[in-house]
mmCIF file of C-alpha atoms and ligand atoms in Angstrom:
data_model
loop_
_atom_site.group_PDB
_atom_site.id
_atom_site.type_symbol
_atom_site.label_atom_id
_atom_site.label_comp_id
_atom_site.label_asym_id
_atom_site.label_seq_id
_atom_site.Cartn_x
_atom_site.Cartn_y
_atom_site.Cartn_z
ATOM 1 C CA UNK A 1 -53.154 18.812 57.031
ATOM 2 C CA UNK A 2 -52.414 22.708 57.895
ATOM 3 C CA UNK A 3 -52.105 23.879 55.142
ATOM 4 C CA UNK A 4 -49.692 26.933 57.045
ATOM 5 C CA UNK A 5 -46.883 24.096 58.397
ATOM 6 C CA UNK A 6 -44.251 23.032 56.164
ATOM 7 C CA UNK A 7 -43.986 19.019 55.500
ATOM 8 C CA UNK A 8 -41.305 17.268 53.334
ATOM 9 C CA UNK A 9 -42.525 14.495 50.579
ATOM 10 C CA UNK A 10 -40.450 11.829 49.104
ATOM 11 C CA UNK A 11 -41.162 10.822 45.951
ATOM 12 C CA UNK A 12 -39.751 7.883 43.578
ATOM 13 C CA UNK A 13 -39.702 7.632 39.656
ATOM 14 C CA UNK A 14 -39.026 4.407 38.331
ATOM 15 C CA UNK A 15 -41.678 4.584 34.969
ATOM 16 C CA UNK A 16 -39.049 4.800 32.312
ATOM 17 C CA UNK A 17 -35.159 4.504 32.140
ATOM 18 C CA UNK A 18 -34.719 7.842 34.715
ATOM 19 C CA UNK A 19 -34.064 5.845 38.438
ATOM 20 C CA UNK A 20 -35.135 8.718 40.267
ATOM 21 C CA UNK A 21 -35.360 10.103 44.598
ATOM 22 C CA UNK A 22 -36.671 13.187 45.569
ATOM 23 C CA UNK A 23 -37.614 14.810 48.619
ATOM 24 C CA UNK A 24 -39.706 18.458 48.375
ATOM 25 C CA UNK A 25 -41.422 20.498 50.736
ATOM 26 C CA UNK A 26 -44.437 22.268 50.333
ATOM 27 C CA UNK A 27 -42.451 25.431 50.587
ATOM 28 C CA UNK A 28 -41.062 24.744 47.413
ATOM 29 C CA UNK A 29 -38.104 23.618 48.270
ATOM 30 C CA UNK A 30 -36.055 21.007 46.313
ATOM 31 C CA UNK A 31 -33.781 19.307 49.240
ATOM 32 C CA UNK A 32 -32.971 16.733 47.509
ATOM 33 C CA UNK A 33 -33.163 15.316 43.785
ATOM 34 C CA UNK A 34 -31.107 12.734 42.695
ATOM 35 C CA UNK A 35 -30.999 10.529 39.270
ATOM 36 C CA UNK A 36 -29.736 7.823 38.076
ATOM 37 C CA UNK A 37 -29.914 7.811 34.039
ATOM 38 C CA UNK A 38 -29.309 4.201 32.763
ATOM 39 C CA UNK A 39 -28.270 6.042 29.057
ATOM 40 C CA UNK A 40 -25.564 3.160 29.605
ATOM 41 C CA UNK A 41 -27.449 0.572 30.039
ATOM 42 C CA UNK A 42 -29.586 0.751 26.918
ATOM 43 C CA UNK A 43 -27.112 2.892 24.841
ATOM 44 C CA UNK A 44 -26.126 -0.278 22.888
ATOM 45 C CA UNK A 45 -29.716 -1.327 21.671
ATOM 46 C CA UNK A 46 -30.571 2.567 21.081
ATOM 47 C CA UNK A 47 -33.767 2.186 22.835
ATOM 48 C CA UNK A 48 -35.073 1.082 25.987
ATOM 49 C CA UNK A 49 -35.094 -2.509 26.978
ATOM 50 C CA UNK A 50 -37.789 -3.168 30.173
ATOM 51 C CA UNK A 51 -36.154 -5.992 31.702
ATOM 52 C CA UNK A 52 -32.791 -4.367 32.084
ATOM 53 C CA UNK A 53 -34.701 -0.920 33.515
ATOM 54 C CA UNK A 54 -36.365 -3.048 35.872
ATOM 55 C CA UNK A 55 -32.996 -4.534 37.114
ATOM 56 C CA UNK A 56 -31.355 -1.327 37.001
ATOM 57 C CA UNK A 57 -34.088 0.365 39.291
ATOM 58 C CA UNK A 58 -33.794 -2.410 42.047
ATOM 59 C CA UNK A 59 -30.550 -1.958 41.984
ATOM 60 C CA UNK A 60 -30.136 2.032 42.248
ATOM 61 C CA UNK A 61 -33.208 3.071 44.267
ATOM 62 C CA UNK A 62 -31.922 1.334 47.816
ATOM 63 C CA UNK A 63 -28.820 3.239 48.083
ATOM 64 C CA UNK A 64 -30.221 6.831 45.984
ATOM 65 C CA UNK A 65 -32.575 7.193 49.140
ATOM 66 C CA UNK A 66 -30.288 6.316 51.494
ATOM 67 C CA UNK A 67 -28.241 9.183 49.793
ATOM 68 C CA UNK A 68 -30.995 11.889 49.860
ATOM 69 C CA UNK A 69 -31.118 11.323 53.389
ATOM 70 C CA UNK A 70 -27.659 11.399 54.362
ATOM 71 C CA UNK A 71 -26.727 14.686 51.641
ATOM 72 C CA UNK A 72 -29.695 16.615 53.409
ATOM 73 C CA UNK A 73 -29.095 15.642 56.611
ATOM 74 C CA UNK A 74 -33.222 14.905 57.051
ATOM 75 C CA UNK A 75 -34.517 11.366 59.187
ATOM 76 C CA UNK A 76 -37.180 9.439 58.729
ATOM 77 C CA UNK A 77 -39.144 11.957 61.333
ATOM 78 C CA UNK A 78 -38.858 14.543 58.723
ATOM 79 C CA UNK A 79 -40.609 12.865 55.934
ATOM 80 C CA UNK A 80 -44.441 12.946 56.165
ATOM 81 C CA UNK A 81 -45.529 11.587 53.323
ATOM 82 C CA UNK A 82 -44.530 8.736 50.604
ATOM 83 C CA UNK A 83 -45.047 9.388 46.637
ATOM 84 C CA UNK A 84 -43.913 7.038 43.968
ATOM 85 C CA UNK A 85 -44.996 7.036 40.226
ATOM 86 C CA UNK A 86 -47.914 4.151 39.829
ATOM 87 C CA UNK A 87 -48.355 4.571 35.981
ATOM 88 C CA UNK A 88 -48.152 5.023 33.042
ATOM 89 C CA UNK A 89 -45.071 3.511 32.133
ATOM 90 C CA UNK A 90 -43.391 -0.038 32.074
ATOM 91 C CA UNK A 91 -44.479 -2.174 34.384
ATOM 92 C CA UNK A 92 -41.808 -4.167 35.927
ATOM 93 C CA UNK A 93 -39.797 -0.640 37.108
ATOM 94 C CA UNK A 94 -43.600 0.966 38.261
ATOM 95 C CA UNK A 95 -43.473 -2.050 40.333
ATOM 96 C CA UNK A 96 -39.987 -1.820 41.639
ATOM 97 C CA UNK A 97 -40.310 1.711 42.655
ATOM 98 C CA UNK A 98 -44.032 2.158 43.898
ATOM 99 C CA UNK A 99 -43.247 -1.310 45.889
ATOM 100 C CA UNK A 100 -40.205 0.024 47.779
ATOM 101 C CA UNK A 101 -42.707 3.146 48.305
ATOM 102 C CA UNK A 102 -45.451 1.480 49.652
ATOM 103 C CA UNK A 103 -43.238 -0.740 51.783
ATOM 104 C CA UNK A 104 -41.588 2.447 53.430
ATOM 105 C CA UNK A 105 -45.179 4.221 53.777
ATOM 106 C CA UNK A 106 -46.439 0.736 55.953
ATOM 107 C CA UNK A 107 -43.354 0.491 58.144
ATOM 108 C CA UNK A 108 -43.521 4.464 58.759
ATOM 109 C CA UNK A 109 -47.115 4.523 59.081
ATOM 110 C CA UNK A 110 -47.526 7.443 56.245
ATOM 111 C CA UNK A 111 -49.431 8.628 53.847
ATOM 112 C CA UNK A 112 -48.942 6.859 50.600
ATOM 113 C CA UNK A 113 -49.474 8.845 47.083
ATOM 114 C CA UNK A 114 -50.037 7.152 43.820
ATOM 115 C CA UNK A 115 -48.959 9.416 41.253
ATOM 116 C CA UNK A 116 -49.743 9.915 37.346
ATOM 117 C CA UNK A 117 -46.344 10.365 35.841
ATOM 118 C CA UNK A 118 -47.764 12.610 33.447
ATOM 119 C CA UNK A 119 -49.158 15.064 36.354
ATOM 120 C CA UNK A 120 -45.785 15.106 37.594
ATOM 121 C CA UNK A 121 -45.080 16.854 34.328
ATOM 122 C CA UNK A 122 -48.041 18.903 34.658
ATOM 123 C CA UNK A 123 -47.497 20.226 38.199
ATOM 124 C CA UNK A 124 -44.187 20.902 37.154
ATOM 125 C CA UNK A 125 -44.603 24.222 36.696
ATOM 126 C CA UNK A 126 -45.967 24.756 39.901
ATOM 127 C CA UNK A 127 -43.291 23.745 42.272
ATOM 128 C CA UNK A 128 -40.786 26.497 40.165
ATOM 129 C CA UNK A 129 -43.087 29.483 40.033
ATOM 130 C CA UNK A 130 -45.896 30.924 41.199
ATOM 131 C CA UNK A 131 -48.384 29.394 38.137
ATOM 132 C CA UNK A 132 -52.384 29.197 38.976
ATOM 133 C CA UNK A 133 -55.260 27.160 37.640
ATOM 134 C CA UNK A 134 -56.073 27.265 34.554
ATOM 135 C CA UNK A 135 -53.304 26.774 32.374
ATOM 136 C CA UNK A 136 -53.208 25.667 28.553
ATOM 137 C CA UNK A 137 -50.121 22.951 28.423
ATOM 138 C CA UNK A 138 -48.319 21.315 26.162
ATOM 139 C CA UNK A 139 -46.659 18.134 27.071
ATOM 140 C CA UNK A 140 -44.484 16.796 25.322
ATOM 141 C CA UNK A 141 -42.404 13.467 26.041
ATOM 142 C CA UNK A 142 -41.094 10.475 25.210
ATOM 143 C CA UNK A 143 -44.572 8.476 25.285
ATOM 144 C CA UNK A 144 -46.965 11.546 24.715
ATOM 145 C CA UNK A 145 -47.442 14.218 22.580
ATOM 146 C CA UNK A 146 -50.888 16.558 24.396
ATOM 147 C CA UNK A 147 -52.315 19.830 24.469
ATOM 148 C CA UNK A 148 -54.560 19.836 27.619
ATOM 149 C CA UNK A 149 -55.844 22.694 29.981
ATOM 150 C CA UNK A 150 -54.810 22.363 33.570
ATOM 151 C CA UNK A 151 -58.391 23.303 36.071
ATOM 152 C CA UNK A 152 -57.038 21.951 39.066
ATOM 153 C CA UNK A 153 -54.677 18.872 41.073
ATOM 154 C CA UNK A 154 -56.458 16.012 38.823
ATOM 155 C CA UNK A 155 -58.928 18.010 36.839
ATOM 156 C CA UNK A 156 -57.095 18.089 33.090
ATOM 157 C CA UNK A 157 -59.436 18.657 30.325
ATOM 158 C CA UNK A 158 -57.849 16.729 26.709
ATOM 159 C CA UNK A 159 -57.808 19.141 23.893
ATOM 160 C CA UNK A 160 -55.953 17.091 21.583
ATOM 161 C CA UNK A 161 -53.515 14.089 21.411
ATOM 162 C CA UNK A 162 -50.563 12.143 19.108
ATOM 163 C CA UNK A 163 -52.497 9.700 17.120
ATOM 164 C CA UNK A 164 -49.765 8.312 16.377
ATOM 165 C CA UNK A 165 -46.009 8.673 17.641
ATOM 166 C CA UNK A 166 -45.262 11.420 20.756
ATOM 167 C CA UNK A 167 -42.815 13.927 19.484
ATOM 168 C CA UNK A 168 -39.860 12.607 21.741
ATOM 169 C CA UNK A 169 -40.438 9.328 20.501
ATOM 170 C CA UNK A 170 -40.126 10.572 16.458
ATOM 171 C CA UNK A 171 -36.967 12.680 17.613
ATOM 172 C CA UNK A 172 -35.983 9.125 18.829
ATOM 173 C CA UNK A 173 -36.526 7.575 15.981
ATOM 174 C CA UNK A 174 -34.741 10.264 13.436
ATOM 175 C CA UNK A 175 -32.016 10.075 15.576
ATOM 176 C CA UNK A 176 -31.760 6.252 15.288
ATOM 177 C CA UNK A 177 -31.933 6.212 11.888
ATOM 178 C CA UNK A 178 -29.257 8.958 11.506
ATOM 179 C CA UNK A 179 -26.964 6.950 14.291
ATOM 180 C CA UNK A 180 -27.007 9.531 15.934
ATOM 181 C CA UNK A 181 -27.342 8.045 19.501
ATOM 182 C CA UNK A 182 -29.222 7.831 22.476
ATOM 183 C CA UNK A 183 -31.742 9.509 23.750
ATOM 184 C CA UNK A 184 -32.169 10.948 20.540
ATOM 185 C CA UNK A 185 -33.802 14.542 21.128
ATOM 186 C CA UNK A 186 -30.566 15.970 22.406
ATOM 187 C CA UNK A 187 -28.889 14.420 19.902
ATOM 188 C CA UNK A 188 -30.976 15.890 16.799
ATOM 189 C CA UNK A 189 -30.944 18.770 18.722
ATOM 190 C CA UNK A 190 -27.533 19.457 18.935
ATOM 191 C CA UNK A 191 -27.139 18.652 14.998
ATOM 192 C CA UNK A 192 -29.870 20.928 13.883
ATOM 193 C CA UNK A 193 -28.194 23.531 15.552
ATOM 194 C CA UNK A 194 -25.162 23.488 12.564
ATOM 195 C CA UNK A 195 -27.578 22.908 9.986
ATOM 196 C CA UNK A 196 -30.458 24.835 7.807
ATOM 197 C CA UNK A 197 -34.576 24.643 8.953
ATOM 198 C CA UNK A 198 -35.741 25.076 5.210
ATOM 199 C CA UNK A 199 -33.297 22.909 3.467
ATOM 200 C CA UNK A 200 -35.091 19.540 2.562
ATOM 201 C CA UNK A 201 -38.916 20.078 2.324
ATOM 202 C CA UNK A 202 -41.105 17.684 4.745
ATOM 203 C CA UNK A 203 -44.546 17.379 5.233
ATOM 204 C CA UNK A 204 -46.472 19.240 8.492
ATOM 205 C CA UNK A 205 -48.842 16.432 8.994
ATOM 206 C CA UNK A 206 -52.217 17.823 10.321
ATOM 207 C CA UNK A 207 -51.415 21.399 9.462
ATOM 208 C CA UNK A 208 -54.724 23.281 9.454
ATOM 209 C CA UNK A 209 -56.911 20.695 10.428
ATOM 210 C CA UNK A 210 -59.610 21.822 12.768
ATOM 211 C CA UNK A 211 -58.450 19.795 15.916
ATOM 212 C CA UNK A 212 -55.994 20.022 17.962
ATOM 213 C CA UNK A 213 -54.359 16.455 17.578
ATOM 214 C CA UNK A 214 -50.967 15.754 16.640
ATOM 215 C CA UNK A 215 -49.201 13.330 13.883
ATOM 216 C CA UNK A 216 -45.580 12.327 13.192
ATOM 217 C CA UNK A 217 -45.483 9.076 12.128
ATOM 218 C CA UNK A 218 -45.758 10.564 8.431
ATOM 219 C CA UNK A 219 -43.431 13.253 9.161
ATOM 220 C CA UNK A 220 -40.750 10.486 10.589
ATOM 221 C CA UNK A 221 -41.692 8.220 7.597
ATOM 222 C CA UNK A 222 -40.651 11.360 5.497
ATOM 223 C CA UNK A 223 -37.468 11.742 6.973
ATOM 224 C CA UNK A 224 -36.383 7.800 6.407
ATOM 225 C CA UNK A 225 -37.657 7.955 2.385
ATOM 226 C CA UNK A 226 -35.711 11.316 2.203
ATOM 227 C CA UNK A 227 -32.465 9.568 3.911
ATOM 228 C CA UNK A 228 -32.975 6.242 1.630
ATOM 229 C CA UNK A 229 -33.496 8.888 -1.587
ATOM 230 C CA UNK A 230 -30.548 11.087 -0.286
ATOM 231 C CA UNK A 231 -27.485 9.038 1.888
ATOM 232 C CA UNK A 232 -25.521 11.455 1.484
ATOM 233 C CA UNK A 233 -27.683 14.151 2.956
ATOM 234 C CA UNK A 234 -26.171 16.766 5.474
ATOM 235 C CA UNK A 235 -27.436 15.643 8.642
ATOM 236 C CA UNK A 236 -27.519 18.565 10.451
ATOM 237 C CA UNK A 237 -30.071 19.895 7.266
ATOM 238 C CA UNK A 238 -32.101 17.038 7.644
ATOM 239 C CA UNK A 239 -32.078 17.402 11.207
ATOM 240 C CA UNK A 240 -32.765 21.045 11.425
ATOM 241 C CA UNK A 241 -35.309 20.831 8.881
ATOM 242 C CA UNK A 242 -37.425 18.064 10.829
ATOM 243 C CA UNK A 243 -37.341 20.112 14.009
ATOM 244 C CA UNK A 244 -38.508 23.072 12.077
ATOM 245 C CA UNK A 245 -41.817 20.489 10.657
ATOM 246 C CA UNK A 246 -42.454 19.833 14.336
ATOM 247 C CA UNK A 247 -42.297 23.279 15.605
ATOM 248 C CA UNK A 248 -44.594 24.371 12.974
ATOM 249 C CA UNK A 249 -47.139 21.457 13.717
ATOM 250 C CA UNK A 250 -47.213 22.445 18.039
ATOM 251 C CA UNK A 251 -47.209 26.124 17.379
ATOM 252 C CA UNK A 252 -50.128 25.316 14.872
ATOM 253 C CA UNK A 253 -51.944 23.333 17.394
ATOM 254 C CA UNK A 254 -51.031 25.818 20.169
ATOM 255 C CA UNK A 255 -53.531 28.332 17.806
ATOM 256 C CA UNK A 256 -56.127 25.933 16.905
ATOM 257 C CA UNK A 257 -55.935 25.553 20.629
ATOM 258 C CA UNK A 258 -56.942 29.491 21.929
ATOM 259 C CA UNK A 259 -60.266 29.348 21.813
ATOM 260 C CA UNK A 260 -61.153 26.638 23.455
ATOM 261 C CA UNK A 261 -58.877 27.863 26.374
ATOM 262 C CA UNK A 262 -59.718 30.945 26.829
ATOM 263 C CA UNK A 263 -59.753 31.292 30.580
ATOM 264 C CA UNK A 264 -56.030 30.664 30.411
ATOM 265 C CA UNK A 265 -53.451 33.353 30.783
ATOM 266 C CA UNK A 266 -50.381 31.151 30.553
ATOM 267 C CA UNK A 267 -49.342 28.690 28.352
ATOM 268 C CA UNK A 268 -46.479 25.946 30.013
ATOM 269 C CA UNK A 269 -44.848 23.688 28.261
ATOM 270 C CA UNK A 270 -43.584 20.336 29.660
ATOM 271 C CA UNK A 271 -42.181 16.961 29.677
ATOM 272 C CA UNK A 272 -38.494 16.009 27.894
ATOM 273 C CA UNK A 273 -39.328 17.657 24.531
ATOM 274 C CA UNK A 274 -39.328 20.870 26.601
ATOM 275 C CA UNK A 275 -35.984 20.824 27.020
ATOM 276 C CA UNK A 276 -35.453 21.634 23.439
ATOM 277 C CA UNK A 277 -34.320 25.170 23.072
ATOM 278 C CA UNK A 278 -35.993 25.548 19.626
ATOM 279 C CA UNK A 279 -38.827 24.764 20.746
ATOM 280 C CA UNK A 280 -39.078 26.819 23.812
ATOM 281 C CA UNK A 281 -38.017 29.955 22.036
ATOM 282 C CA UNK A 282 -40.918 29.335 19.765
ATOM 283 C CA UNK A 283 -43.525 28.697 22.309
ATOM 284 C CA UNK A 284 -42.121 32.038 23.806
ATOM 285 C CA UNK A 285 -43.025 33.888 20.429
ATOM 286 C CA UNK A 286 -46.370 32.587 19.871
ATOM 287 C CA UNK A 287 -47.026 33.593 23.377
ATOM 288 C CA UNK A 288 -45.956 37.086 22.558
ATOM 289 C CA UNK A 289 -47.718 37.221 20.210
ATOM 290 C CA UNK A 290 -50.939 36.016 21.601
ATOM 291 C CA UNK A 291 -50.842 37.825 24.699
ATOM 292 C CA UNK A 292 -49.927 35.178 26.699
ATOM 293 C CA UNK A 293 -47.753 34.488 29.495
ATOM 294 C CA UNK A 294 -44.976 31.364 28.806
ATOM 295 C CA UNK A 295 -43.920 29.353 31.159
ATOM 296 C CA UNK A 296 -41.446 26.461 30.892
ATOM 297 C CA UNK A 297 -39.343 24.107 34.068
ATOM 298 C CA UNK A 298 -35.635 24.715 33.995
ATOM 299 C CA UNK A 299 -34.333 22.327 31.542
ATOM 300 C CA UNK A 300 -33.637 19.887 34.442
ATOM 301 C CA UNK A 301 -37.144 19.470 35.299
ATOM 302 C CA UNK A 302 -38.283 19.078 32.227
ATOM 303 C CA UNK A 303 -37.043 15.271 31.723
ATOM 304 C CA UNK A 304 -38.004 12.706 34.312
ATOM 305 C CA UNK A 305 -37.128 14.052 37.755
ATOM 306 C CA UNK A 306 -38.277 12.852 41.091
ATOM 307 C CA UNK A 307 -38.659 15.962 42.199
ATOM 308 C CA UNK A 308 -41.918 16.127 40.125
ATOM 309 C CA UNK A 309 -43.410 13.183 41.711
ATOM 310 C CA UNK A 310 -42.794 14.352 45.159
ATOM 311 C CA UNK A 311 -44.407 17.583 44.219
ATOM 312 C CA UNK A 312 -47.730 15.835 43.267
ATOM 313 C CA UNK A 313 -47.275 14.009 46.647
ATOM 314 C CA UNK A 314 -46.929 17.748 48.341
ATOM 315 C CA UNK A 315 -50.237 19.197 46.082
ATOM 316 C CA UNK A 316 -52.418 16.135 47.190
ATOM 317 C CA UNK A 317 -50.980 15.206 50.399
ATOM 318 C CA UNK A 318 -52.132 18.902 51.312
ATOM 319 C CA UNK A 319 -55.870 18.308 49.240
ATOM 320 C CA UNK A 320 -55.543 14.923 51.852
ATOM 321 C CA UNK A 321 -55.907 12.956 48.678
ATOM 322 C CA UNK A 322 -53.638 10.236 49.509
ATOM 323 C CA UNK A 323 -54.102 6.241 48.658
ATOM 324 C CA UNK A 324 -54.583 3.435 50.188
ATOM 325 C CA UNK A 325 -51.834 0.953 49.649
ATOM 326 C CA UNK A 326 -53.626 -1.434 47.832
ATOM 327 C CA UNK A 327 -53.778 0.909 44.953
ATOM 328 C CA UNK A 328 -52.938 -0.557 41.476
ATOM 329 C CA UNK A 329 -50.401 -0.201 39.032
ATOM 330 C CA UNK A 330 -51.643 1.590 35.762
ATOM 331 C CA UNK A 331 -49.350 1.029 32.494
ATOM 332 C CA UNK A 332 -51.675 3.036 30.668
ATOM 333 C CA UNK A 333 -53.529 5.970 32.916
ATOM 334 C CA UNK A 334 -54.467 9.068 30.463
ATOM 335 C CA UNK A 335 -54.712 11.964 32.579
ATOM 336 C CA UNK A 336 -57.806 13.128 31.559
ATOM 337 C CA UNK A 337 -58.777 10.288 33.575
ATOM 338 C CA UNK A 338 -57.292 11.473 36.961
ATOM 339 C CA UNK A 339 -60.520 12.756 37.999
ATOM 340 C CA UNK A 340 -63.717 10.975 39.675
HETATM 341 O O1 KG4 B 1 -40.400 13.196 29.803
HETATM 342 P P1 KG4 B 1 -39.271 12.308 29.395
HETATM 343 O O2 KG4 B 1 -37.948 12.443 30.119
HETATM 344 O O3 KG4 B 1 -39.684 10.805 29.456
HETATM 345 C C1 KG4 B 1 -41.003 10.397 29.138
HETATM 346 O O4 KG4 B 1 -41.870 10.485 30.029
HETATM 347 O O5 KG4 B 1 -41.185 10.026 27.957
HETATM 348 O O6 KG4 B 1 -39.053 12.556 27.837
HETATM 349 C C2 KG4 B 1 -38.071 11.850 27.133
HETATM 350 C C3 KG4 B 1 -38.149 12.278 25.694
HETATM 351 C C4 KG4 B 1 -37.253 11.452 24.785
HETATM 352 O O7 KG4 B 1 -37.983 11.070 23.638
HETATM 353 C C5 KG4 B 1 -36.138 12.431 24.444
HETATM 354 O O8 KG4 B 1 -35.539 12.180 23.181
HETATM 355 C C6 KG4 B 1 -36.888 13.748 24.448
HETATM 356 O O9 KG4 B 1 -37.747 13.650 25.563
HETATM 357 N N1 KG4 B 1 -35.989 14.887 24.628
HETATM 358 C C7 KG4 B 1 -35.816 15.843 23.681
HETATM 359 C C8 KG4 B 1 -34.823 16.716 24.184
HETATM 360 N N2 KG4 B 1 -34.438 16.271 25.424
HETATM 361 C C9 KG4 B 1 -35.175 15.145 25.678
HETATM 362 N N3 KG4 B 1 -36.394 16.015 22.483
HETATM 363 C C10 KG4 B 1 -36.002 17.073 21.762
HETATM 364 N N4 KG4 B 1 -35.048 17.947 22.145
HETATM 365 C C11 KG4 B 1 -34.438 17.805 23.358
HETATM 366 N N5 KG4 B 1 -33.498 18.655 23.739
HETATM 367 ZN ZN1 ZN B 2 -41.799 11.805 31.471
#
């Protein structure tokens, strides 16, 4: 592909409860980026239940790309390339969405492009500003919890991991507890904001050990014995006061991070934790601090987006590292192991 002539990618996220069309050029430009949450459908069992995300996904995706066609005004001559999210995530909506892709790709005759969710998150970054290889990261979802540096389109080097529970996931989980409702990040989020960060003391799991790998199951666990100890606790204490134990455990495995990425100018943030303002204004301080440049998605891009998995399509499409159509589905696909 010349890498001088503009081409348009549409891309399709269907790994989680987002039912998601995009289409992106390699300009940059977002043309179209349209979501479907299904908050509604799994609102009432606070979590989210596979078989109804699969349904929901067949039944959204049809008419979302009919609409990013008809609200950009773009044909199927326009579109030169087909990405769709082939893992990780659950399998019966990977299936729904990378099967509609890979059906459009063979009756168009076009490139197809498997993409790693979680290099969607990645690349973010790089589709709203200017960012070069290498970058430290931080990602930070509902299913992951990472500190990785960022060499190259499928080159990610794993510093450190959850060896337990992601971060979004123990939000999740305090806000379930605290009936607080669904998705629960936003939700703690929003009561933290009214309450105190050093009211009720909770552990930092992990604090100063000499890795860079993550823990919250204990810090979650501390939370429900507190709230069992405590029911009449003021929520938005409790709730500040566990978002301040997970902002000190990241920025504290941000540091114990620096030397072992220290080729990297710019530290990013990403994935739906990294919509949390808290934690963003944070991440900016430590990078003041340590000389480094922050970087974060608009909010919007920072939960799942299709306009993330197009992107990928755009970075590889123009690398001409496209799939064949046979390619797998991969419910579990770390991206360390993107490359080979
Ligand atoms: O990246 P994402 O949309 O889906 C996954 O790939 O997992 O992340 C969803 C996660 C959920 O756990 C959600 O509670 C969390 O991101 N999240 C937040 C906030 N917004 C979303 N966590 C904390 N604060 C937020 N503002
Ligand atoms: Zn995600």
């Amino acid at each position: 592909m010349n890498c001088h002539v503009n081409f348009n990618v549409l891309g399709i996220e269907s790994s989680c409860d987002e039912t998601a069309v995009a289409i992106v050029d390699a300009d940059k430009k977002i043309h179209a980026n349209l979501i479907y949450s299904q908050i509604a459908e799994h609102t009432p069992y606070a979590g989210v239940v596979p078989e109804l995300a699969s349904r929901a996904h067949l039944e959204h995706l049809p008419r979302l790309i009919r609409q990013a066609f008809q609200d950009t005004g773009l044909g199927w001559d326009d579109i030169h390339g087909i990405a769709a999210t082939c893992g990780p995530g659950l399998l019966g909506g990977l299936m729904v969405g990378a099967t509609m892709a890979k059906t459009m790709a063979m009756a168009r005759n076009l490139p197809f492009i498997a993409v790693n969710h979680l290099e969607g998150h990645a690349l973010t970054p790089r589709l709203t500003s200017d960012l070069q290889f290498p970058y430290l990261m931080l990602l930070v979802s509902g299913g992951h919890c990472q500190l990785l540096v960022a060499r190259g389109v499928g080159d990610y080097a794993l510093l450190g991991r959850s060896l337990d529970d992601a971060v979004g996931e123990a939000f999740d989980k305090v806000a379930k507890m605290l009936r607080l409702g669904f998705p629960g990040g936003p939700k703690v989020e929003q009561a933290a904001r009214l309450g105190d960060p050093h009211a009720i003391p909770l552990p930092r799991p992990l604090l100063r050990h000499p890795s860079c790998d993550f823990s919250f199951s204990g810090l979650k666990t501390a939370v429900r014995m507190y709230l069992e100890q405590h029911p009449d606790v003021h929520v938005p204490d409790l709730c500040a006061s566990f978002q301040q134990a997970v902002v000190d455990c990241l920025l504290d495995r941000c540091h114990r991070a620096l030397p072992l990425a220290r080729d990297c100018k710019t530290l990013v943030v990403v994935g739906g934790v990294a919509a949390n303002a808290t934690i963003r204004q944070a991440l900016q301080k430590f990078c003041d601090q340590h000389d480094l440049v922050f970087n974060a998605p608009p909010m919007a891009l920072c939960t799942d987006n299709a306009a993330m998995i197009a992107w990928v399509g755009v970075e590889r499409l123009r690398l001409g590292a496209v799939n064949d159509i046979d390619m797998p589905l991969r419910p579990r696909w770390p991206l360390a192991e993107l490359k080979g």
